C-alpha atoms as an extended CHARMM CRD file, in Angstrom:
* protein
*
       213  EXT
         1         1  UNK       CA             89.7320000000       96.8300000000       75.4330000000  PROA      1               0.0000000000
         2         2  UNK       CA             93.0340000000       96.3180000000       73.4110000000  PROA      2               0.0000000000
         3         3  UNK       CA             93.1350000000       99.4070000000       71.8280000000  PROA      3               0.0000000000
         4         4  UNK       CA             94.8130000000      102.6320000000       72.5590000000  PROA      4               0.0000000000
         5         5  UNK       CA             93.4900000000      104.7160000000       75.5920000000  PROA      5               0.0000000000
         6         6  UNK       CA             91.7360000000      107.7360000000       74.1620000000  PROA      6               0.0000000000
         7         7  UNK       CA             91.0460000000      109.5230000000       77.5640000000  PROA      7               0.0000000000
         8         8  UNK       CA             92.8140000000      110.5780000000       80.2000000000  PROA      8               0.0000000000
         9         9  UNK       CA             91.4710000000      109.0910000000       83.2050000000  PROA      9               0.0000000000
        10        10  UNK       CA             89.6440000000      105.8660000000       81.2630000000  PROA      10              0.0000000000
        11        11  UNK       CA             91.6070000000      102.8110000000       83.4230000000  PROA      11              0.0000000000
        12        12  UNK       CA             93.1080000000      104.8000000000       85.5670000000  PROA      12              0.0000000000
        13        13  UNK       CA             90.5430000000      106.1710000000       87.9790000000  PROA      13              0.0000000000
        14        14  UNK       CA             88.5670000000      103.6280000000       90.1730000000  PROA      14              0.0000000000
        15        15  UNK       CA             85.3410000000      103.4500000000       91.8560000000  PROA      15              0.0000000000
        16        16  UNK       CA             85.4540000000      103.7060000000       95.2520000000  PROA      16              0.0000000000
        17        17  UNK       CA             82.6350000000      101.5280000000       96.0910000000  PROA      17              0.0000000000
        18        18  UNK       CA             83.7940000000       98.6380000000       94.1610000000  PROA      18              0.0000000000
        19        19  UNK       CA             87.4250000000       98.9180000000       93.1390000000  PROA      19              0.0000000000
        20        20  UNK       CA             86.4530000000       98.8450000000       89.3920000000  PROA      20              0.0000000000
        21        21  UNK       CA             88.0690000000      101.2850000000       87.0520000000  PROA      21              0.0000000000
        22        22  UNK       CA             86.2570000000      104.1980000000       85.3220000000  PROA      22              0.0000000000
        23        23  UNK       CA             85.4260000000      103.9890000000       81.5400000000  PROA      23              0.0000000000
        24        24  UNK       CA             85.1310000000      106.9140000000       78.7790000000  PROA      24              0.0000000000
        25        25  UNK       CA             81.2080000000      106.8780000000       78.5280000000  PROA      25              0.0000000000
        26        26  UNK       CA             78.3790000000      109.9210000000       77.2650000000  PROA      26              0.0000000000
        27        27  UNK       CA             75.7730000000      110.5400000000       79.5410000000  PROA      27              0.0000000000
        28        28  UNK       CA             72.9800000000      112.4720000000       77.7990000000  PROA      28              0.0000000000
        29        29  UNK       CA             75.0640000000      113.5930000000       74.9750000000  PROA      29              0.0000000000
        30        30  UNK       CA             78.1670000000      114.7060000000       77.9020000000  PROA      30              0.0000000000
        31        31  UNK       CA             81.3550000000      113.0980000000       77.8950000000  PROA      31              0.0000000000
        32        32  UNK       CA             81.5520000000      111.1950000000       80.8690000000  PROA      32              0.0000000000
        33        33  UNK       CA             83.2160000000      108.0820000000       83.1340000000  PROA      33              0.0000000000
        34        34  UNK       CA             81.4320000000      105.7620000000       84.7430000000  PROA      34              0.0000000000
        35        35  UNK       CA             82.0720000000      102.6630000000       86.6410000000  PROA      35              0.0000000000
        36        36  UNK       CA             82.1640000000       99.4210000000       84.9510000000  PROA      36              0.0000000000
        37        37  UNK       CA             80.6360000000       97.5370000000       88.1060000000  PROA      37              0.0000000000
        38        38  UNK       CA             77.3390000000       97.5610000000       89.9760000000  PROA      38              0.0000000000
        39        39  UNK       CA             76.6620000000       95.7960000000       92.9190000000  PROA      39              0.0000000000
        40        40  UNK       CA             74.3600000000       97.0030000000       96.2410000000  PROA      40              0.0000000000
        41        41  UNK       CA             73.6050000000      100.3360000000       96.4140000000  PROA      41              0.0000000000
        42        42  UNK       CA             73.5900000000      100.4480000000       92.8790000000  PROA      42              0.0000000000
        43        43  UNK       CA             70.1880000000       99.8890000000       90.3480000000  PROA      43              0.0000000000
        44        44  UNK       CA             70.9100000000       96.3270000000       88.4470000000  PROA      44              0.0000000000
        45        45  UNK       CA             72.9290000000       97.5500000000       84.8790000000  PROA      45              0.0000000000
        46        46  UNK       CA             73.8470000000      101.3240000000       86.7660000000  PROA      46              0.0000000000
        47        47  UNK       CA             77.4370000000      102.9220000000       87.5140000000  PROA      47              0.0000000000
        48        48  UNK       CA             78.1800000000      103.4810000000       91.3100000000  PROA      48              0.0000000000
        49        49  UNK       CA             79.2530000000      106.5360000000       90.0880000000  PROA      49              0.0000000000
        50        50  UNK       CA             78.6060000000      108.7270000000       86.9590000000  PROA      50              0.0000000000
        51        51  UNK       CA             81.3700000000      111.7660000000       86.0330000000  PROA      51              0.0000000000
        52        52  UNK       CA             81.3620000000      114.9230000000       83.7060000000  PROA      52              0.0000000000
        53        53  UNK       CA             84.6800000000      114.4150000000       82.0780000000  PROA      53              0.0000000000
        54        54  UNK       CA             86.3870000000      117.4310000000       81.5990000000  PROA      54              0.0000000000
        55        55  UNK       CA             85.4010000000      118.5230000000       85.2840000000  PROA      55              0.0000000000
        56        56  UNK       CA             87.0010000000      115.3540000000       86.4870000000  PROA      56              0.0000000000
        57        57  UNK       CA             89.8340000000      115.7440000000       84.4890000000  PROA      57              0.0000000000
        58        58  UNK       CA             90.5110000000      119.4140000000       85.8640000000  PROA      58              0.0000000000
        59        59  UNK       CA             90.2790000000      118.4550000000       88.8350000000  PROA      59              0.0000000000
        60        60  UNK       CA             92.9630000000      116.0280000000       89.1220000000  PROA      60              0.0000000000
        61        61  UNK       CA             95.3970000000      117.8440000000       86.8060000000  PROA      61              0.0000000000
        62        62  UNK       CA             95.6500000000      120.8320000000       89.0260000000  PROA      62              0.0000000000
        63        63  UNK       CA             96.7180000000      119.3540000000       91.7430000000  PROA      63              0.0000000000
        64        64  UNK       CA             98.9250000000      117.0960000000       90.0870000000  PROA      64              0.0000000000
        65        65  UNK       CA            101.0890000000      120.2690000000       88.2350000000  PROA      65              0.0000000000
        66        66  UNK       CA            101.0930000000      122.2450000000       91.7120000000  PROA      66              0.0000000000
        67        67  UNK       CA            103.2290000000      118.8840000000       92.9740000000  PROA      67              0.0000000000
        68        68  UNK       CA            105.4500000000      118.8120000000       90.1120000000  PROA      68              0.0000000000
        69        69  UNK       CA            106.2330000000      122.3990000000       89.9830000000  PROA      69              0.0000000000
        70        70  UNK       CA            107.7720000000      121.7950000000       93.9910000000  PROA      70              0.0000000000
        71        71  UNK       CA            111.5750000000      123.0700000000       93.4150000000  PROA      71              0.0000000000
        72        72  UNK       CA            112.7620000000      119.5660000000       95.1310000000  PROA      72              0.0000000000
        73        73  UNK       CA            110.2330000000      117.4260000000       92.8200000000  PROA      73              0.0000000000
        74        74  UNK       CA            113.6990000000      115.7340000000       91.3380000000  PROA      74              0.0000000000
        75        75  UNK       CA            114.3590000000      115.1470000000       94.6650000000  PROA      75              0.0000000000
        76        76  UNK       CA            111.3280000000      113.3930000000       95.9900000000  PROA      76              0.0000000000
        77        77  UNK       CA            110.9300000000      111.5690000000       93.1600000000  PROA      77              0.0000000000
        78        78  UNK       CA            114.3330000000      109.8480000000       93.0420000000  PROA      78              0.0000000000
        79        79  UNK       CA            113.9890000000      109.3410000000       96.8360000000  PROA      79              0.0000000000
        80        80  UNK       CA            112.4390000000      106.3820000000       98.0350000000  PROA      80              0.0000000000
        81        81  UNK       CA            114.6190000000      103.6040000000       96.8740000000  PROA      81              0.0000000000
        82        82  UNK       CA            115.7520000000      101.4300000000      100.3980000000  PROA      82              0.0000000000
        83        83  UNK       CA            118.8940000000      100.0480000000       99.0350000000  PROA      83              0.0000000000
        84        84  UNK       CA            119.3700000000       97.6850000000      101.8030000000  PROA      84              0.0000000000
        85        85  UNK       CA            115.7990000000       96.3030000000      101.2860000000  PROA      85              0.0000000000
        86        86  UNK       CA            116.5000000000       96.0110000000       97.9970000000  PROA      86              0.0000000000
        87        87  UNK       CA            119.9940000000       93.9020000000       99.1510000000  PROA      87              0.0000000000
        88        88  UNK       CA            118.1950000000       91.7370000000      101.4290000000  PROA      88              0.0000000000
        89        89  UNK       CA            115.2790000000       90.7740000000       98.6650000000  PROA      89              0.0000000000
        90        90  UNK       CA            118.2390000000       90.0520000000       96.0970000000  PROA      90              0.0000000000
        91        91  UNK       CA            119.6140000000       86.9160000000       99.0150000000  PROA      91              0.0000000000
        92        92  UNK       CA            116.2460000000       86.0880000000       99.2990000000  PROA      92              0.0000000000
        93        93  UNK       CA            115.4930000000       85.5950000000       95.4790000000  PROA      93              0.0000000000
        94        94  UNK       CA            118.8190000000       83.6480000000       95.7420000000  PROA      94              0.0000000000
        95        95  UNK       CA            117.9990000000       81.5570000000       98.8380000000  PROA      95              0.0000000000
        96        96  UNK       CA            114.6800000000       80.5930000000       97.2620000000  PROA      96              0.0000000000
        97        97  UNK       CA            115.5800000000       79.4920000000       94.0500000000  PROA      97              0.0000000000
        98        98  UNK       CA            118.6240000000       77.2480000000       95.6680000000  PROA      98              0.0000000000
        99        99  UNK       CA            115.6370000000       75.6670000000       97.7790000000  PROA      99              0.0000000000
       100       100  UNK       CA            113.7330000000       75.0260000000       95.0040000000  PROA      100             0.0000000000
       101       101  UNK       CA            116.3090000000       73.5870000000       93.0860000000  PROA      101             0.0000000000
       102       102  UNK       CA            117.0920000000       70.9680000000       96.5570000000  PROA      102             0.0000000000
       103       103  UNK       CA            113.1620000000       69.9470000000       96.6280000000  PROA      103             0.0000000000
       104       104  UNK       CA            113.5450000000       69.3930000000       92.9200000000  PROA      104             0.0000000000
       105       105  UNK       CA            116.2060000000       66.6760000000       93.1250000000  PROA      105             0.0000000000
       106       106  UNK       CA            114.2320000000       65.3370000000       95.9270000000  PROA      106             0.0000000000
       107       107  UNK       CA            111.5050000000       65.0600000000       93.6630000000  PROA      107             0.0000000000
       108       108  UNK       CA            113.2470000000       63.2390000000       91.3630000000  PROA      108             0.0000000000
       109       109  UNK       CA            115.2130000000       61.1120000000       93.5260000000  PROA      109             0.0000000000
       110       110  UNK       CA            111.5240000000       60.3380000000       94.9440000000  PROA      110             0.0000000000
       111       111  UNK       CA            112.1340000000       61.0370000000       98.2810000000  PROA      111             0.0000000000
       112       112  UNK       CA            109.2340000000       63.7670000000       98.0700000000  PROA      112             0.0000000000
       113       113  UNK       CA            106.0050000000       62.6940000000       97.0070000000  PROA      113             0.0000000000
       114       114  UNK       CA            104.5130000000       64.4770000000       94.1080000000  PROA      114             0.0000000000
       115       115  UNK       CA            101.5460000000       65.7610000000       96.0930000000  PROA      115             0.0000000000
       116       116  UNK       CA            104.0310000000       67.2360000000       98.5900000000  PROA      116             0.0000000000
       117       117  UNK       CA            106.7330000000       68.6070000000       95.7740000000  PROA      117             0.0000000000
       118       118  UNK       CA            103.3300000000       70.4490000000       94.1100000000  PROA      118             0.0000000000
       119       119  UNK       CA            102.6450000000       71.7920000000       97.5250000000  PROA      119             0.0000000000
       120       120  UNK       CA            105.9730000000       73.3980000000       98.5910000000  PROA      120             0.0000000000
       121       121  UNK       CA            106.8220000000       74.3890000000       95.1540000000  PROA      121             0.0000000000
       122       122  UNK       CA            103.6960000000       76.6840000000       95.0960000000  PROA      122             0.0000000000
       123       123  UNK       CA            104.3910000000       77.4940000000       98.2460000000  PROA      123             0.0000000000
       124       124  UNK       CA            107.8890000000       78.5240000000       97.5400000000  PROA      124             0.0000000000
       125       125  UNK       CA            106.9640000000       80.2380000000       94.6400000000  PROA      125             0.0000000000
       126       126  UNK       CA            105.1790000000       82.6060000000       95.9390000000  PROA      126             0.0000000000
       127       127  UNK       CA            108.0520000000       83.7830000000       98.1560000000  PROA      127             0.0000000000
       128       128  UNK       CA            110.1480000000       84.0560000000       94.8210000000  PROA      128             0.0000000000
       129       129  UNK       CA            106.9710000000       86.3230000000       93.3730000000  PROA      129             0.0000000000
       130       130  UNK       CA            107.2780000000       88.7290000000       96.0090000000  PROA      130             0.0000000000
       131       131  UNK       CA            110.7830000000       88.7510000000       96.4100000000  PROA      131             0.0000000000
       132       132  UNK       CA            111.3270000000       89.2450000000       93.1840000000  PROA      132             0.0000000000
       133       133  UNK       CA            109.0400000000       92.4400000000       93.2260000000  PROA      133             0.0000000000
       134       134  UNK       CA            110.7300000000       93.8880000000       96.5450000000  PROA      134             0.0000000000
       135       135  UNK       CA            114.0570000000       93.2710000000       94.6200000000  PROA      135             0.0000000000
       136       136  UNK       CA            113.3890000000       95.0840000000       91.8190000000  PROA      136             0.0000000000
       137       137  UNK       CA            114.4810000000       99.1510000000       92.5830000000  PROA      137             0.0000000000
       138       138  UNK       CA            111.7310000000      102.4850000000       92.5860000000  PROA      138             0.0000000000
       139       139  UNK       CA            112.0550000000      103.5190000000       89.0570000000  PROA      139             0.0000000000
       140       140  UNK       CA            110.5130000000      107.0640000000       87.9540000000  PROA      140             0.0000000000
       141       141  UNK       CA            108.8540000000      106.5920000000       84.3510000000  PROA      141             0.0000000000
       142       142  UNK       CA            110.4730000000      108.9850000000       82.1300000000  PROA      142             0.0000000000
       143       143  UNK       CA            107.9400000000      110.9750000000       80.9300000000  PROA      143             0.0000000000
       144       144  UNK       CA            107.7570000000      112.2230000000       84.7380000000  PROA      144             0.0000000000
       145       145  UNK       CA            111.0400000000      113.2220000000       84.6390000000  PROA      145             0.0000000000
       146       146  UNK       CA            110.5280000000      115.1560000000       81.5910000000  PROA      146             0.0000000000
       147       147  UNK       CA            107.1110000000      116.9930000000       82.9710000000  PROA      147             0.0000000000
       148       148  UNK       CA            108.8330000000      117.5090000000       86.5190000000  PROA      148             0.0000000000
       149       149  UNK       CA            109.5290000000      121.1810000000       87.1720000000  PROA      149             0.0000000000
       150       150  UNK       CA            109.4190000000      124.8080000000       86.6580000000  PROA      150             0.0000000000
       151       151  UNK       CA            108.1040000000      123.9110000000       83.0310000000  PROA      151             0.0000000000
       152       152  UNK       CA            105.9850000000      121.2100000000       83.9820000000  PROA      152             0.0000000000
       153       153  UNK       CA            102.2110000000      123.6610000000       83.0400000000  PROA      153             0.0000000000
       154       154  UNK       CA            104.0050000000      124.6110000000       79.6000000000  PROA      154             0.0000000000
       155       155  UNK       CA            105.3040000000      120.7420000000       78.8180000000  PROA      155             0.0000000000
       156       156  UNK       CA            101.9700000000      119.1600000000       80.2050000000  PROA      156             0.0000000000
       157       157  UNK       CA             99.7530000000      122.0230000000       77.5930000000  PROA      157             0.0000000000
       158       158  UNK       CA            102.5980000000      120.7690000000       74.7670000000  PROA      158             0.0000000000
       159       159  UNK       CA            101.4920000000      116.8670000000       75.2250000000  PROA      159             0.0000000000
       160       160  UNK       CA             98.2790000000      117.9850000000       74.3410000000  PROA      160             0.0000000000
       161       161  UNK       CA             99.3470000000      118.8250000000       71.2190000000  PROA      161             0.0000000000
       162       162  UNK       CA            101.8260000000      116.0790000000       70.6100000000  PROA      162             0.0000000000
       163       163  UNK       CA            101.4250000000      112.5040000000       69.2050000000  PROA      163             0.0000000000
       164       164  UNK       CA            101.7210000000      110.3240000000       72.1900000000  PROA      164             0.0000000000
       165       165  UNK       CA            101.3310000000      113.1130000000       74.7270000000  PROA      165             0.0000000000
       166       166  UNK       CA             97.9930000000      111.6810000000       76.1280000000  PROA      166             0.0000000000
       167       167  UNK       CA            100.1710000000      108.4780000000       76.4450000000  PROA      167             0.0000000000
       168       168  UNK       CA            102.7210000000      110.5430000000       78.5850000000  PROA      168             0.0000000000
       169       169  UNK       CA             99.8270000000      112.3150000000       80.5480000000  PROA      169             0.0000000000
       170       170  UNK       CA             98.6020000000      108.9340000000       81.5460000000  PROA      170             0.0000000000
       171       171  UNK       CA            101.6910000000      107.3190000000       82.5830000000  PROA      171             0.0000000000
       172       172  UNK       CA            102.7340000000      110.8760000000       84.9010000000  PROA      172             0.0000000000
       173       173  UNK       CA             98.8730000000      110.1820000000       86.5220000000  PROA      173             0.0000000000
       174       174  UNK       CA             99.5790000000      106.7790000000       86.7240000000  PROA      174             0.0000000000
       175       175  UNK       CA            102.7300000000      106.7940000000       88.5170000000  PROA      175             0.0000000000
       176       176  UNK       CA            101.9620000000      109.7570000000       90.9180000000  PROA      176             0.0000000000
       177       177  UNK       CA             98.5830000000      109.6540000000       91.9370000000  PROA      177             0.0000000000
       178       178  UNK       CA             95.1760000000      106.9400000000       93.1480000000  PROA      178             0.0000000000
       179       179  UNK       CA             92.0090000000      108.2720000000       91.9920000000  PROA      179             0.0000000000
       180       180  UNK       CA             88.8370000000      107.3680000000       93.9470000000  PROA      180             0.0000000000
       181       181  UNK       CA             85.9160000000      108.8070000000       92.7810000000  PROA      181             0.0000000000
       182       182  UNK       CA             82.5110000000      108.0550000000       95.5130000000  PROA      182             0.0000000000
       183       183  UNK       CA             78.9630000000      108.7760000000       94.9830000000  PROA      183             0.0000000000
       184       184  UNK       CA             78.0700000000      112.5950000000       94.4580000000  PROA      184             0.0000000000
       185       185  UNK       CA             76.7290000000      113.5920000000       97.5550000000  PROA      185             0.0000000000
       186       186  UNK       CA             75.2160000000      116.8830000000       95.2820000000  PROA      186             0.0000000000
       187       187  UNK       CA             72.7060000000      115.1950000000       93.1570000000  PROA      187             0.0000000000
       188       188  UNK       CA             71.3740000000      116.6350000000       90.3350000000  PROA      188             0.0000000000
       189       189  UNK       CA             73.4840000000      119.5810000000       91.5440000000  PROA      189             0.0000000000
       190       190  UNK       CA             75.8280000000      121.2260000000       88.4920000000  PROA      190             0.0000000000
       191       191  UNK       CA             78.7220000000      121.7410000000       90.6860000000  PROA      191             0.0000000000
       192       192  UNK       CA             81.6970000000      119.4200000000       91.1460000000  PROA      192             0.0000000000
       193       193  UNK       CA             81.9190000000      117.7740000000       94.3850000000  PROA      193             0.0000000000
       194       194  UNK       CA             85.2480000000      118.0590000000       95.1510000000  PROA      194             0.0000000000
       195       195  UNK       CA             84.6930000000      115.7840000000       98.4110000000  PROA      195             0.0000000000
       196       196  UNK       CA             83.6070000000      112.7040000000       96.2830000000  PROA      196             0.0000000000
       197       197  UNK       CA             86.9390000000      112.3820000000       94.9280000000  PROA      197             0.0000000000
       198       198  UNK       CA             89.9720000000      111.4190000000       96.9500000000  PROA      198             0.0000000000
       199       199  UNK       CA             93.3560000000      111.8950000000       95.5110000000  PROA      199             0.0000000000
       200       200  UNK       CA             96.4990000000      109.9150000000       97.2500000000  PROA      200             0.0000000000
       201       201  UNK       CA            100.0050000000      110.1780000000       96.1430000000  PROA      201             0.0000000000
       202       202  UNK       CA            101.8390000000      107.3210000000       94.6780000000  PROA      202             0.0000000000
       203       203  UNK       CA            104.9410000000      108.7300000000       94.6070000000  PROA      203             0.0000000000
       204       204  UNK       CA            108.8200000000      108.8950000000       96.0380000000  PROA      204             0.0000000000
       205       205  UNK       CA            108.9360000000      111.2000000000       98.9210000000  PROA      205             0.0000000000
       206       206  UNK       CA            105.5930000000      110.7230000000      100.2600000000  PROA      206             0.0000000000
       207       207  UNK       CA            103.9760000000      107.7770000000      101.9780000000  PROA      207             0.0000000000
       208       208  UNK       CA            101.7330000000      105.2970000000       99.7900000000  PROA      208             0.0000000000
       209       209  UNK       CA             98.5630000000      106.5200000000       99.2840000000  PROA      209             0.0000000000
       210       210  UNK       CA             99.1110000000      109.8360000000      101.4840000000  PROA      210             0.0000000000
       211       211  UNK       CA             96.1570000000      112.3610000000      100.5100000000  PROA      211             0.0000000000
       212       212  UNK       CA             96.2690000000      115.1380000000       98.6550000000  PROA      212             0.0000000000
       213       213  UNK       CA             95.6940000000      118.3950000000      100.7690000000  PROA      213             0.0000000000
């Protein structure tokens, strides 16, 4: 924790049982992720789940090129921005903080009680928090924009190569996709099971958290 990520799924990927994010472990001298929670179903000190690496890795990545390889990937991804949302958060931001300001010189004009100035300005604040959020427009990180296309296999191989590619790897998984990896349902098996991992898209263009097909 703290340090730079040194894999690409470590943080990223999350158990599906519990939510918790997969680490970079070794499993019997593999290279591996596991889950950093336990809870039922899972032996006191054990992973819900358990992961070759490079399988896992493969797995998502193929997917992930085939999507920005689509000839309107530009397109989709600088989609999704609802300007008139965006409008209607900005008033709200604006609105809020003027209340907030009012209930302040109530405060001090004590004509609120303290007790009831703590609990509306939490209250209120709140509102700001998400408003604040929804005002803010859909930005695509720029390393996505530099993967996106026709190149994207040849510039995603280069990153492997390049200081602070693994960083730009991350950030293009990151932005695009959820990773849920479930309990292998193949046990002991040496084939990836495909169905214990669900991949939903993140991005502009397609509904949050639509599934991969």
């Amino acid at each position: 924790k703290g340090t730079t990520p040194k894999h690409l799924l470590s943080g990223i990927a999350e158990c599906g049982v519990c939510g918790a994010w997969l680490r970079s472990t070794t499993n019997r001298g593999v290279p591996s992720y596991r889950c950093e929670g336990h809870g039922p179903g899972s032996p006191l000190g054990k992973a819900h789940v358990l992961r070759e690496r490079e399988p896992l890795e493969r797995f998502v990545t193929r997917p992930l090129l085939r999507r920005l390889q689509r000839p309107d990937i530009l397109a989709l991804l600088s989609a999704g921005t609802d300007e008139e949302e965006v409008g209607r958060a900005r008033r709200e931001v604006a609105t809020l903080r003027t209340r907030m300001a009012e209930y302040e010189d109530l405060a001090v004009r004590g004509e609120v009680t303290p007790a009831a100035f703590a609990r509306i300005s939490a209250g209120l604040q709140q509102q700001l928090d998400e408003a604040k959020a929804r005002a803010k427009p859909r930005t695509v990180p720029a390393a996505v924009l530099e993967v996106a296309g026709t190149r994207a296999v040849e510039v995603w191989e280069h990153w492997g190569s390049e200081p602070g590619g693994l960083l730009k790897r991350r950030q293009v998984i990151r932005a695009l996709l959820r990773i849920q990896v479930y309990p292998t349902t193949t046990r002991g098996s040496r084939t990836f099971d495909a169905a214990s991992v669900k991949l939903s898209w993140r991005s502009a263009g397609a509904a949050q958290d639509d599934e991969v097909v």
